[in-house]
mmCIF file of C-alpha atoms in Angstrom:
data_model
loop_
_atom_site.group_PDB
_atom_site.id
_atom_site.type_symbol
_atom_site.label_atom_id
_atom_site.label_comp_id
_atom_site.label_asym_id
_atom_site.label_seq_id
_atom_site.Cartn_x
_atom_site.Cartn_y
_atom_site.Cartn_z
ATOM 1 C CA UNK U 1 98.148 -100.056 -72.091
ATOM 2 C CA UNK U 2 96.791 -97.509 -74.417
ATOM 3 C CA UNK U 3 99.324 -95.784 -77.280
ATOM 4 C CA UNK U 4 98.643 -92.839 -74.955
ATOM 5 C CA UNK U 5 99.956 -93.394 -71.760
ATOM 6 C CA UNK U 6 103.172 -95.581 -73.677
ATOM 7 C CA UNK U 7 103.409 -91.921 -75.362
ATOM 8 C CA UNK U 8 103.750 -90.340 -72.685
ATOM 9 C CA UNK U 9 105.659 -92.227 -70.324
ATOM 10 C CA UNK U 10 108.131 -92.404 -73.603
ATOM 11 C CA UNK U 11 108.541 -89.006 -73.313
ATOM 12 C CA UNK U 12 108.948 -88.806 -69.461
ATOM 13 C CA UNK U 13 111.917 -91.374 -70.163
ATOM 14 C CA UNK U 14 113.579 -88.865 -72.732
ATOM 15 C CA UNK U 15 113.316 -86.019 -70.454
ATOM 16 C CA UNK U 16 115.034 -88.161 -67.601
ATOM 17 C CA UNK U 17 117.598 -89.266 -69.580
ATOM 18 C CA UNK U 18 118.383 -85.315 -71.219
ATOM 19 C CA UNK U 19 117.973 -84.468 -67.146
ATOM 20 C CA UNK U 20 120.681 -86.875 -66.201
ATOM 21 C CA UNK U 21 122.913 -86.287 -68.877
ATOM 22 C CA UNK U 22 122.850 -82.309 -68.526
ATOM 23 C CA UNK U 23 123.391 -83.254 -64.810
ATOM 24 C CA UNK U 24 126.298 -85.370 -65.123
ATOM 25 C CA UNK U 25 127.870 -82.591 -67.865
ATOM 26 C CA UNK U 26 127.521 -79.834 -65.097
ATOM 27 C CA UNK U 27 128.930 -82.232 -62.389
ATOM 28 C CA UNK U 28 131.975 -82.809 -64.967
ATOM 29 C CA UNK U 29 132.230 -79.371 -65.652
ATOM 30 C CA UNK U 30 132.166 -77.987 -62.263
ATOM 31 C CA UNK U 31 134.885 -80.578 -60.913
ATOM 32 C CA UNK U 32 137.444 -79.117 -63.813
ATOM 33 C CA UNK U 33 136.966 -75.647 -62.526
ATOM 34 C CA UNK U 34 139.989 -74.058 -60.360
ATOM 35 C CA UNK U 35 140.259 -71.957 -57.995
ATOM 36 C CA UNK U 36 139.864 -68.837 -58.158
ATOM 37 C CA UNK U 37 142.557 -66.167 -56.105
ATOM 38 C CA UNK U 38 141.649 -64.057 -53.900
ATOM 39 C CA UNK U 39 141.939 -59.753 -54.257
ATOM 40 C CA UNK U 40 144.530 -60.223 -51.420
ATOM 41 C CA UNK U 41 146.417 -62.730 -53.592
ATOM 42 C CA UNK U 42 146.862 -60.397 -56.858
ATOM 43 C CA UNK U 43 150.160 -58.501 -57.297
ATOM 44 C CA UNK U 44 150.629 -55.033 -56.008
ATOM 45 C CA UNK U 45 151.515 -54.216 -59.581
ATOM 46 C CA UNK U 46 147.798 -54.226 -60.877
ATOM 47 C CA UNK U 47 146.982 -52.024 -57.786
ATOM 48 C CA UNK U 48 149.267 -49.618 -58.404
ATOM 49 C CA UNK U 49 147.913 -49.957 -62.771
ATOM 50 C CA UNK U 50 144.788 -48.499 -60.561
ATOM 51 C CA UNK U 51 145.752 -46.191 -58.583
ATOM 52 C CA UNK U 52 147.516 -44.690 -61.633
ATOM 53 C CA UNK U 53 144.576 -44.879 -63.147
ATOM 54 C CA UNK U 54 142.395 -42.874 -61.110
ATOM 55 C CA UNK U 55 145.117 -40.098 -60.996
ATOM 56 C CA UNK U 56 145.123 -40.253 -64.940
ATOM 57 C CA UNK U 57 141.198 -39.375 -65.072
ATOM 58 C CA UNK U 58 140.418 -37.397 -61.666
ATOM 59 C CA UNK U 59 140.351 -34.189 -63.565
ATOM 60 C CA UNK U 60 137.371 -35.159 -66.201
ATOM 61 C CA UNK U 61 134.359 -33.938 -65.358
ATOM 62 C CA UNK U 62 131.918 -36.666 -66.819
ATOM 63 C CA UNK U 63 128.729 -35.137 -68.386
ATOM 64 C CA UNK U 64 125.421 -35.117 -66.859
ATOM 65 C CA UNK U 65 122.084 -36.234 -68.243
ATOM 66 C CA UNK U 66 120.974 -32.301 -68.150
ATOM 67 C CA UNK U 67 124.017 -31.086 -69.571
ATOM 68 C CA UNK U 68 124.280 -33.720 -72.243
ATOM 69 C CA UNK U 69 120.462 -32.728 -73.281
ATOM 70 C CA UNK U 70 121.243 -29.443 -73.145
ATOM 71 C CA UNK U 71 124.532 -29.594 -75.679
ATOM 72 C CA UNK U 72 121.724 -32.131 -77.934
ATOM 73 C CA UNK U 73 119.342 -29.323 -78.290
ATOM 74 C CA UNK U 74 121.956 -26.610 -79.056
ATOM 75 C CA UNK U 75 123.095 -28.958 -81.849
ATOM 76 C CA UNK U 76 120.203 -29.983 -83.482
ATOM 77 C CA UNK U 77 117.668 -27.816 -81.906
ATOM 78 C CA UNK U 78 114.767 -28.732 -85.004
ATOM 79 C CA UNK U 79 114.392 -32.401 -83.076
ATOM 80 C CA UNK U 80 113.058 -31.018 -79.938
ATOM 81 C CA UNK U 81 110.460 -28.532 -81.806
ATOM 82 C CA UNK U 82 109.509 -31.583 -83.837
ATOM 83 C CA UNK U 83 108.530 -33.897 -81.227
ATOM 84 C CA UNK U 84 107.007 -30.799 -79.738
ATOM 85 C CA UNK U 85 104.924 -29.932 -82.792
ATOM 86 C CA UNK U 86 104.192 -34.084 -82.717
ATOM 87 C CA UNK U 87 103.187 -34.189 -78.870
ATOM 88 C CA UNK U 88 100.676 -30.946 -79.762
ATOM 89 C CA UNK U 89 98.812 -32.020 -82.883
ATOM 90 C CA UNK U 90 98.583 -36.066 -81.212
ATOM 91 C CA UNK U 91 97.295 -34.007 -77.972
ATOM 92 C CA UNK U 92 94.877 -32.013 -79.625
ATOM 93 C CA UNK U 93 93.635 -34.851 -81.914
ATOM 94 C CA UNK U 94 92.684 -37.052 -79.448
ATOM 95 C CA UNK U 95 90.889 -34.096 -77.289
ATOM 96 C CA UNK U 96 89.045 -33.174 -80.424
ATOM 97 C CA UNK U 97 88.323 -37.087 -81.025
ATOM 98 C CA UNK U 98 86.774 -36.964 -77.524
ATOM 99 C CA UNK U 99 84.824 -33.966 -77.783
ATOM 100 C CA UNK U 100 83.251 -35.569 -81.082
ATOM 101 C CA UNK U 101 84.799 -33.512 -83.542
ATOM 102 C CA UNK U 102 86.058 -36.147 -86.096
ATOM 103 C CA UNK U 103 86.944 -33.622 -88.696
ATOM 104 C CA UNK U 104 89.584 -31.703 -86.854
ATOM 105 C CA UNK U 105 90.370 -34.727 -84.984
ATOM 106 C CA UNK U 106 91.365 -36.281 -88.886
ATOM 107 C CA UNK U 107 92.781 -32.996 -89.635
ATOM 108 C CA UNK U 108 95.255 -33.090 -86.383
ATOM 109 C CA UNK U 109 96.045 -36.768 -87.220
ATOM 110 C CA UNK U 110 97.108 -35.962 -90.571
ATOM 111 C CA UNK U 111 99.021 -32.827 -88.900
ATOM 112 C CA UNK U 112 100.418 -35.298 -86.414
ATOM 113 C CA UNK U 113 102.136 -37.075 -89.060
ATOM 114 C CA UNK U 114 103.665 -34.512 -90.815
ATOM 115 C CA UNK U 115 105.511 -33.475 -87.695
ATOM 116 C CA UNK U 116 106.954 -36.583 -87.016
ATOM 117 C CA UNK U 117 108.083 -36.408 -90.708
ATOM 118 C CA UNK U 118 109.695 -33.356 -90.323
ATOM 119 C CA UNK U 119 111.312 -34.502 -86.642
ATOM 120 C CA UNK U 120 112.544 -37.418 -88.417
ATOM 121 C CA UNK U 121 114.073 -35.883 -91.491
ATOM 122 C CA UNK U 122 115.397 -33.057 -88.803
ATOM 123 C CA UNK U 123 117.369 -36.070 -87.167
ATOM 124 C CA UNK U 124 118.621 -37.026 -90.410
ATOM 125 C CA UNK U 125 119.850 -33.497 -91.452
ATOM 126 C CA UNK U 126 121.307 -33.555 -87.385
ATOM 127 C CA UNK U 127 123.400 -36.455 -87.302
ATOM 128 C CA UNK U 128 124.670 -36.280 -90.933
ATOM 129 C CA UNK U 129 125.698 -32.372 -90.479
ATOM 130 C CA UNK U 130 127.617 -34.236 -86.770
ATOM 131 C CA UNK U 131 129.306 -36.312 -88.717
ATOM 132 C CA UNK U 132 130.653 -33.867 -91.740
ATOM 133 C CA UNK U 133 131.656 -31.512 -88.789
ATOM 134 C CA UNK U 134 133.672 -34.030 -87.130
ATOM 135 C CA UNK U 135 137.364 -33.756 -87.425
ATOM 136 C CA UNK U 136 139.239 -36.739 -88.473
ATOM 137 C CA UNK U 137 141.427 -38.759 -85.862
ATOM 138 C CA UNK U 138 144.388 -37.253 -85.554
ATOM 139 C CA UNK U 139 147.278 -39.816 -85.432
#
């Protein structure tokens, strides 16, 4: 036999050994594994926990995607006419770069970036003027 095929049939032998063993572990494992109860078999107690529960919270109104962008804007309404500015000049860079203008297309490039500098120091200015405003946690 070539050094080869004793090669590989080596390795065949390791993986069906590492197969077998990882087989017996699961076998092990699974046989140590109890029973699990049933819904019907918990206590009334949680239930009721709940129940409670939903009574607690049934008068928050949870916030909507539209609403949530809509109170984002009104906070920190300099991100949204950044990535605007950034969507434009990108936009009408590439349209220039297809029309063959490569000078304005370099000049809305360079414009491009200098948007999405200012969007990104905007988000900065945003979320550390949130977190000044923010009251402390009342105990």
């Amino acid at each position: 036999m070539s050094n080869a095929v004793k090669s590989v049939k080596l390795r065949l032998n390791v993986k069906f050994v590492f197969l077998y063993y990882v087989h017996y572990e699961l076998h092990i494992r699974m046989s140590k594994v109890t029973a699990v109860t049933a819904p019907s078999e918990l206590s009334s107690e949680s239930e009721l926990d709940w129940i409670q529960m939903r009574k607690d919270f049934a008068g928050i109104h949870a916030e909507t995607t539209k609403e949530k962008m809509a109170r984002k804007v009104k906070e920190n309404p300099l991100v949204p006419i950044g990535c605007a500015a950034t969507l434009t000049a990108l936009g009408f860079g590439l349209w220039n770069f297809r029309q063959g203008r490569s000078q304005m297309s370099q000049y809305m490039m360079r414009a491009r970036i200098l948007a999405q500098g200012f969007t990104v120091i905007a988000l900065i200015i945003g979320v550390g003027m949130t977190y000044t405003n923010k009251e402390p946690p009342k105990k």
